[in-house]
Every structure is written in structure tokens, then in C-alpha cells.
């Protein structure tokens, strides 16, 4: 990638790395492309937020775009990007046909974040009090939209190996169309470990997670109603600090000083909060992707207790940064054990550091990803010829989505 290339990122929202793992992930991708000398424009139809990152300070051009508006066609023709990265399938649905029509030679990448259809199918199974089955995915309208989007793109970036297996085994998608690129982190070095607070210097349990994300809200309810009372029986003085961006009134009403269940709202610095806590609790009962909160806990040397879904695709064959438990009474017992027992706590901390250093270092992935992009760019037409399903969907989508969008545009005038 020697000549200056242009990357256009079409964002679902403006990145908020302090509010969600998705925001942190996006900044990692920006950093990766910046390192390769790309000129980067980040465009989004979303409204500005008080907590969004200052993109200009990272050398990224910021552009507000409109849905169903010809102005985007003029903008992208003038920009003429070599690569377009869609942030989640909804952005590819909205703008993919315009990109294909106006910049047919641009490489189209999709950052999935997680498989939305998997998260929603699991959520539905949970609410219907039945086990999740992979065939449930076929019943989700979102699956049809999301898989169509993956097929229309040249390459989809996946953060979860489990989800890659689903794409291949359940949806029969060619492996050439997706690529494993997890969170890209710096190594945890011995000097950093020595700066971390010790077991004795830390106190309290924490939960952290954006409340716009349904699995987080459900986990906090579960903590309040079921798990926290079991922990408090054994540790009557225990305190749980619940952090998260965008708490609703329902969340704020769970605050109870007497029960040691404190709703803290948005964390100004999530890492600082995790570094001071002794144990992270994450009893997630549905969801998808890999969990930024649990990876952040590992980076901060903070052990965690989570569920099978919480730890999914995160640790490979390595021992967990604490315990993985689904049954609530065992979850509570293990939380107390981890909180009280220094030896177990230190071992858990070491496990977490090993997971970060062996599975998430950016140096393990960056060069290989750059090569993959170069190969695709050099042979894009051949790559697309092999993806007939994607070409067929692109053809029909151009017709259906295009004319729906043009109709909305005409109606708006």
C-alpha cells in the first residue's frame, strides 16, 4: 500500500470509545489504516453527540451525510475512495448500492461488530424460556438482511470465531468472504503489571456496559434480582458499582445504597474504574460478538466472572480470567471466592494477561490483514466473479433499494 489511498468509513454512529466496545473497535481500525498512510474520511448520518471522539484530532475528515439523498452520490464521486468500510450491515443496506453505482472499483469492507441476527435470536429464545438453536437464525428477518449484506461486500471483518463457524456451517457462506480481525491491542508488559493496584488495594465489584445494548440491561436486572442478593448473604458489606453510558430511568431506579447496589452512570474513564475494582461481574444471558468489558478487565488486571455466552470466542484454549459459570448460585459462590481468595485472584489475573498477550495483540493481525486487502485490491474482479450470490443480490438490491430510496427522496422534496 505505497501510494496514498483513500478510505471512506460510513458509520452507524460517530465513534464513542468511552461509551462502547464498538467505538473502541472503530478507533483501532482507523489507527490501522492511518498507519498504512491512508487518507481517511468518516461519514455518518447520525447526529453529533457530546461524547463522540474528535476525529479531526486523529487526522480524520468528518462528514455528515443524509439518508436517501442524491447529495451522497455527489460526495462519493468527488471523494472517489479506494476502499469503503461500512460500520455494521445497516449502513451497507442504506449506502451500499450508491457506493457500487458511483465507485464500482472501490473495495467494499463490512465491519460486522457482532452478528446481530445471533444476538436477536438468542434474545428471543431467552424471553420465550427455551434453549437457542442455530436454526432459530433462519426465522430472523434481520438474518436475511445481514447475510445479504455480507454477501454483497467483498470482505466482512469478524471478531468472533464462533460466528465465523456459523456463517460457514449454518449459512454456507464461502470462507473467502469473511476474515477474522478481533480487537487489536497493545501487549501488557511487566512494567505495567507492577503499576497495577494489588489485591489488597482494590475493593468492590463492578459491572460496566452501555445501556443502549439490551444484553447489558438484562444482565443488570439479573444481578439486582438474583445474583447480588446471593453474594450479599455471604459478603454483607459488599458493594457493586454499576457503570454504563445512557442509563434509562428504569436503570437509575435500581440504585439502592442499603443493598450496596449503586448505579454510577457513565464512567469518565472505564479503565480507571476497572483498575480500582477487585472483581468484574458480567452475567450475560444472551448476546454475540466478543465482550469489550471483559477484555478491558483483563487489560486492567481485574479478574471477572461471566457466563458461557459472555466468554464465547474470547479465550480459545486458555484458562479464563476468573470463572465461567451459568448457574446463579454457583456464579455467586465463585464471585465471593474470587473476591476473598488472593491466590485464586492472582492466578485469574495472570490468566487474563496471557489471553490479551496471546490472542489480541495487534502485531499478530495487522500485517496479515494489510496483505489480504492488497491481494483483494489486485484481483477484485476475479474475487467478485467467484461470488455469484453476492453479484445476484447486488443486482436485485440495486433495483429494489435504489428505487425505494429514490421514491423516499422524491417524497421528501
PDB file of N, CA, C and O in Angstrom, residues 1-7 9 26-42 54-62 83 85 184 362 366 369-370:
ATOM      1  N   UNK A   1       0.846  -1.193   0.000  1.00  0.00           N
ATOM      2  CA  UNK A   1       0.000   0.000   0.000  1.00  0.00           C
ATOM      3  C   UNK A   1       0.887   1.250   0.000  1.00  0.00           C
ATOM      4  O   UNK A   1       0.979   1.949   0.984  1.00  0.00           O
ATOM      5  N   UNK A   2       1.606   1.485  -1.134  1.00  0.00           N
ATOM      6  CA  UNK A   2       2.572   2.573  -1.156  1.00  0.00           C
ATOM      7  C   UNK A   2       1.930   3.918  -1.502  1.00  0.00           C
ATOM      8  O   UNK A   2       2.166   4.906  -0.840  1.00  0.00           O
ATOM      9  N   UNK A   3       1.132   3.946  -2.604  1.00  0.00           N
ATOM     10  CA  UNK A   3       0.524   5.221  -2.985  1.00  0.00           C
ATOM     11  C   UNK A   3      -0.563   5.601  -1.979  1.00  0.00           C
ATOM     12  O   UNK A   3      -1.131   4.739  -1.312  1.00  0.00           O
ATOM     13  N   UNK A   4      -0.823   6.925  -1.871  1.00  0.00           N
ATOM     14  CA  UNK A   4      -1.827   7.379  -0.906  1.00  0.00           C
ATOM     15  C   UNK A   4      -3.200   6.903  -1.373  1.00  0.00           C
ATOM     16  O   UNK A   4      -3.648   7.211  -2.472  1.00  0.00           O
ATOM     17  N   UNK A   5      -3.840   6.130  -0.522  1.00  0.00           N
ATOM     18  CA  UNK A   5      -5.163   5.628  -0.838  1.00  0.00           C
ATOM     19  C   UNK A   5      -6.180   6.321   0.063  1.00  0.00           C
ATOM     20  O   UNK A   5      -5.839   6.815   1.133  1.00  0.00           O
ATOM     21  N   UNK A   6      -7.428   6.299  -0.397  1.00  0.00           N
ATOM     22  CA  UNK A   6      -8.496   6.947   0.371  1.00  0.00           C
ATOM     23  C   UNK A   6      -9.438   5.899   0.938  1.00  0.00           C
ATOM     24  O   UNK A   6      -9.947   5.055   0.200  1.00  0.00           O
ATOM     25  N   UNK A   7      -9.673   6.006   2.233  1.00  0.00           N
ATOM     26  CA  UNK A   7     -10.638   5.133   2.911  1.00  0.00           C
ATOM     27  C   UNK A   7     -11.839   5.976   3.325  1.00  0.00           C
ATOM     28  O   UNK A   7     -11.677   7.011   3.980  1.00  0.00           O
ATOM     29  N   UNK A   9     -15.101   5.632   5.622  1.00  0.00           N
ATOM     30  CA  UNK A   9     -15.838   4.826   6.609  1.00  0.00           C
ATOM     31  C   UNK A   9     -17.239   5.418   6.718  1.00  0.00           C
ATOM     32  O   UNK A   9     -17.388   6.629   6.926  1.00  0.00           O
ATOM     33  N   UNK A  26     -13.738   0.732  16.400  1.00  0.00           N
ATOM     34  CA  UNK A  26     -13.645   1.616  15.244  1.00  0.00           C
ATOM     35  C   UNK A  26     -12.354   2.435  15.282  1.00  0.00           C
ATOM     36  O   UNK A  26     -11.683   2.608  14.264  1.00  0.00           O
ATOM     37  N   UNK A  27     -11.970   2.911  16.464  1.00  0.00           N
ATOM     38  CA  UNK A  27     -10.737   3.689  16.566  1.00  0.00           C
ATOM     39  C   UNK A  27      -9.505   2.816  16.283  1.00  0.00           C
ATOM     40  O   UNK A  27      -8.512   3.295  15.725  1.00  0.00           O
ATOM     41  N   UNK A  28      -9.582   1.530  16.623  1.00  0.00           N
ATOM     42  CA  UNK A  28      -8.478   0.601  16.292  1.00  0.00           C
ATOM     43  C   UNK A  28      -8.343   0.450  14.779  1.00  0.00           C
ATOM     44  O   UNK A  28      -7.232   0.429  14.241  1.00  0.00           O
ATOM     45  N   UNK A  29      -9.482   0.352  14.073  1.00  0.00           N
ATOM     46  CA  UNK A  29      -9.449   0.221  12.614  1.00  0.00           C
ATOM     47  C   UNK A  29      -8.915   1.498  11.960  1.00  0.00           C
ATOM     48  O   UNK A  29      -8.126   1.447  11.014  1.00  0.00           O
ATOM     49  N   UNK A  30      -9.337   2.641  12.493  1.00  0.00           N
ATOM     50  CA  UNK A  30      -8.835   3.928  11.979  1.00  0.00           C
ATOM     51  C   UNK A  30      -7.314   3.987  12.131  1.00  0.00           C
ATOM     52  O   UNK A  30      -6.582   4.352  11.208  1.00  0.00           O
ATOM     53  N   UNK A  31      -6.841   3.587  13.312  1.00  0.00           N
ATOM     54  CA  UNK A  31      -5.398   3.601  13.597  1.00  0.00           C
ATOM     55  C   UNK A  31      -4.648   2.674  12.637  1.00  0.00           C
ATOM     56  O   UNK A  31      -3.574   3.020  12.126  1.00  0.00           O
ATOM     57  N   UNK A  32      -5.221   1.506  12.365  1.00  0.00           N
ATOM     58  CA  UNK A  32      -4.589   0.531  11.461  1.00  0.00           C
ATOM     59  C   UNK A  32      -4.426   1.125  10.058  1.00  0.00           C
ATOM     60  O   UNK A  32      -3.346   1.055   9.454  1.00  0.00           O
ATOM     61  N   UNK A  33      -5.485   1.722   9.534  1.00  0.00           N
ATOM     62  CA  UNK A  33      -5.418   2.298   8.180  1.00  0.00           C
ATOM     63  C   UNK A  33      -4.546   3.555   8.141  1.00  0.00           C
ATOM     64  O   UNK A  33      -3.864   3.813   7.154  1.00  0.00           O
ATOM     65  N   UNK A  34      -4.567   4.328   9.225  1.00  0.00           N
ATOM     66  CA  UNK A  34      -3.710   5.526   9.316  1.00  0.00           C
ATOM     67  C   UNK A  34      -2.237   5.123   9.189  1.00  0.00           C
ATOM     68  O   UNK A  34      -1.441   5.768   8.510  1.00  0.00           O
ATOM     69  N   UNK A  35      -1.897   4.031   9.892  1.00  0.00           N
ATOM     70  CA  UNK A  35      -0.526   3.519   9.895  1.00  0.00           C
ATOM     71  C   UNK A  35      -0.066   3.148   8.473  1.00  0.00           C
ATOM     72  O   UNK A  35       1.114   3.211   8.155  1.00  0.00           O
ATOM     73  N   UNK A  36      -1.020   2.755   7.638  1.00  0.00           N
ATOM     74  CA  UNK A  36      -0.708   2.384   6.254  1.00  0.00           C
ATOM     75  C   UNK A  36      -0.702   3.605   5.321  1.00  0.00           C
ATOM     76  O   UNK A  36      -0.575   3.460   4.101  1.00  0.00           O
ATOM     77  N   UNK A  37      -0.881   4.804   5.905  1.00  0.00           N
ATOM     78  CA  UNK A  37      -0.791   6.031   5.114  1.00  0.00           C
ATOM     79  C   UNK A  37      -2.076   6.405   4.382  1.00  0.00           C
ATOM     80  O   UNK A  37      -2.055   7.242   3.476  1.00  0.00           O
ATOM     81  N   UNK A  38      -3.192   5.817   4.779  1.00  0.00           N
ATOM     82  CA  UNK A  38      -4.474   6.140   4.142  1.00  0.00           C
ATOM     83  C   UNK A  38      -4.940   7.547   4.511  1.00  0.00           C
ATOM     84  O   UNK A  38      -4.762   7.991   5.647  1.00  0.00           O
ATOM     85  N   UNK A  39      -5.563   8.201   3.557  1.00  0.00           N
ATOM     86  CA  UNK A  39      -6.319   9.420   3.835  1.00  0.00           C
ATOM     87  C   UNK A  39      -7.732   8.942   4.208  1.00  0.00           C
ATOM     88  O   UNK A  39      -8.363   8.225   3.441  1.00  0.00           O
ATOM     89  N   UNK A  40      -8.205   9.317   5.397  1.00  0.00           N
ATOM     90  CA  UNK A  40      -9.453   8.733   5.918  1.00  0.00           C
ATOM     91  C   UNK A  40     -10.536   9.795   6.075  1.00  0.00           C
ATOM     92  O   UNK A  40     -10.310  10.865   6.640  1.00  0.00           O
ATOM     93  N   UNK A  41     -11.727   9.464   5.578  1.00  0.00           N
ATOM     94  CA  UNK A  41     -12.923  10.280   5.802  1.00  0.00           C
ATOM     95  C   UNK A  41     -13.930   9.420   6.544  1.00  0.00           C
ATOM     96  O   UNK A  41     -14.191   8.281   6.139  1.00  0.00           O
ATOM     97  N   UNK A  42     -14.480   9.952   7.633  1.00  0.00           N
ATOM     98  CA  UNK A  42     -15.521   9.248   8.383  1.00  0.00           C
ATOM     99  C   UNK A  42     -16.829   9.998   8.157  1.00  0.00           C
ATOM    100  O   UNK A  42     -16.950  11.180   8.496  1.00  0.00           O
ATOM    101  N   UNK A  54     -13.120  13.347  18.889  1.00  0.00           N
ATOM    102  CA  UNK A  54     -12.788  14.433  17.958  1.00  0.00           C
ATOM    103  C   UNK A  54     -11.968  13.823  16.817  1.00  0.00           C
ATOM    104  O   UNK A  54     -10.750  13.670  16.919  1.00  0.00           O
ATOM    105  N   UNK A  55     -12.644  13.466  15.730  1.00  0.00           N
ATOM    106  CA  UNK A  55     -11.989  12.759  14.626  1.00  0.00           C
ATOM    107  C   UNK A  55     -10.875  13.587  13.989  1.00  0.00           C
ATOM    108  O   UNK A  55      -9.831  13.058  13.606  1.00  0.00           O
ATOM    109  N   UNK A  56     -11.111  14.892  13.905  1.00  0.00           N
ATOM    110  CA  UNK A  56     -10.102  15.751  13.275  1.00  0.00           C
ATOM    111  C   UNK A  56      -8.754  15.671  13.994  1.00  0.00           C
ATOM    112  O   UNK A  56      -7.704  15.733  13.365  1.00  0.00           O
ATOM    113  N   UNK A  57      -8.806  15.497  15.331  1.00  0.00           N
ATOM    114  CA  UNK A  57      -7.553  15.431  16.096  1.00  0.00           C
ATOM    115  C   UNK A  57      -6.768  14.156  15.765  1.00  0.00           C
ATOM    116  O   UNK A  57      -5.576  14.053  16.061  1.00  0.00           O
ATOM    117  N   UNK A  58      -7.443  13.181  15.157  1.00  0.00           N
ATOM    118  CA  UNK A  58      -6.765  11.952  14.706  1.00  0.00           C
ATOM    119  C   UNK A  58      -6.413  12.033  13.214  1.00  0.00           C
ATOM    120  O   UNK A  58      -6.016  11.043  12.606  1.00  0.00           O
ATOM    121  N   UNK A  59      -6.587  13.215  12.623  1.00  0.00           N
ATOM    122  CA  UNK A  59      -6.281  13.383  11.206  1.00  0.00           C
ATOM    123  C   UNK A  59      -7.312  12.751  10.294  1.00  0.00           C
ATOM    124  O   UNK A  59      -7.012  12.348   9.173  1.00  0.00           O
ATOM    125  N   UNK A  60      -8.560  12.652  10.784  1.00  0.00           N
ATOM    126  CA  UNK A  60      -9.646  12.042  10.001  1.00  0.00           C
ATOM    127  C   UNK A  60     -10.655  13.133   9.636  1.00  0.00           C
ATOM    128  O   UNK A  60     -11.098  13.894  10.504  1.00  0.00           O
ATOM    129  N   UNK A  61     -11.007  13.221   8.356  1.00  0.00           N
ATOM    130  CA  UNK A  61     -12.032  14.186   7.931  1.00  0.00           C
ATOM    131  C   UNK A  61     -13.407  13.705   8.367  1.00  0.00           C
ATOM    132  O   UNK A  61     -13.724  12.514   8.233  1.00  0.00           O
ATOM    133  N   UNK A  62     -14.220  14.610   8.876  1.00  0.00           N
ATOM    134  CA  UNK A  62     -15.574  14.262   9.347  1.00  0.00           C
ATOM    135  C   UNK A  62     -16.604  14.836   8.382  1.00  0.00           C
ATOM    136  O   UNK A  62     -16.523  16.006   8.009  1.00  0.00           O
ATOM    137  N   UNK A  83     -11.207   2.384  -0.892  1.00  0.00           N
ATOM    138  CA  UNK A  83     -11.848   1.405  -0.005  1.00  0.00           C
ATOM    139  C   UNK A  83     -13.004   2.094   0.720  1.00  0.00           C
ATOM    140  O   UNK A  83     -12.875   3.225   1.178  1.00  0.00           O
ATOM    141  N   UNK A  85     -15.512   1.281   3.962  1.00  0.00           N
ATOM    142  CA  UNK A  85     -15.763   0.398   5.108  1.00  0.00           C
ATOM    143  C   UNK A  85     -17.120   0.757   5.702  1.00  0.00           C
ATOM    144  O   UNK A  85     -17.326   1.886   6.156  1.00  0.00           O
ATOM    145  N   UNK A 184      -7.741  -5.177  18.494  1.00  0.00           N
ATOM    146  CA  UNK A 184      -6.301  -5.067  18.241  1.00  0.00           C
ATOM    147  C   UNK A 184      -5.660  -4.274  19.377  1.00  0.00           C
ATOM    148  O   UNK A 184      -5.828  -3.060  19.466  1.00  0.00           O
ATOM    149  N   UNK A 362      -2.156  -6.494  18.393  1.00  0.00           N
ATOM    150  CA  UNK A 362      -2.362  -6.008  17.022  1.00  0.00           C
ATOM    151  C   UNK A 362      -1.270  -6.482  16.083  1.00  0.00           C
ATOM    152  O   UNK A 362      -1.522  -6.719  14.901  1.00  0.00           O
ATOM    153  N   UNK A 366      -2.194  -7.252  12.152  1.00  0.00           N
ATOM    154  CA  UNK A 366      -2.171  -6.099  11.245  1.00  0.00           C
ATOM    155  C   UNK A 366      -1.541  -6.401   9.886  1.00  0.00           C
ATOM    156  O   UNK A 366      -2.128  -6.118   8.839  1.00  0.00           O
ATOM    157  N   UNK A 369      -3.608  -8.688   7.670  1.00  0.00           N
ATOM    158  CA  UNK A 369      -4.807  -8.012   7.166  1.00  0.00           C
ATOM    159  C   UNK A 369      -4.449  -7.071   6.013  1.00  0.00           C
ATOM    160  O   UNK A 369      -5.144  -7.029   4.990  1.00  0.00           O
ATOM    161  N   UNK A 370      -3.352  -6.339   6.167  1.00  0.00           N
ATOM    162  CA  UNK A 370      -2.896  -5.429   5.104  1.00  0.00           C
ATOM    163  C   UNK A 370      -2.638  -6.219   3.821  1.00  0.00           C
ATOM    164  O   UNK A 370      -3.051  -5.815   2.731  1.00  0.00           O
TER     165      UNK A 370
END
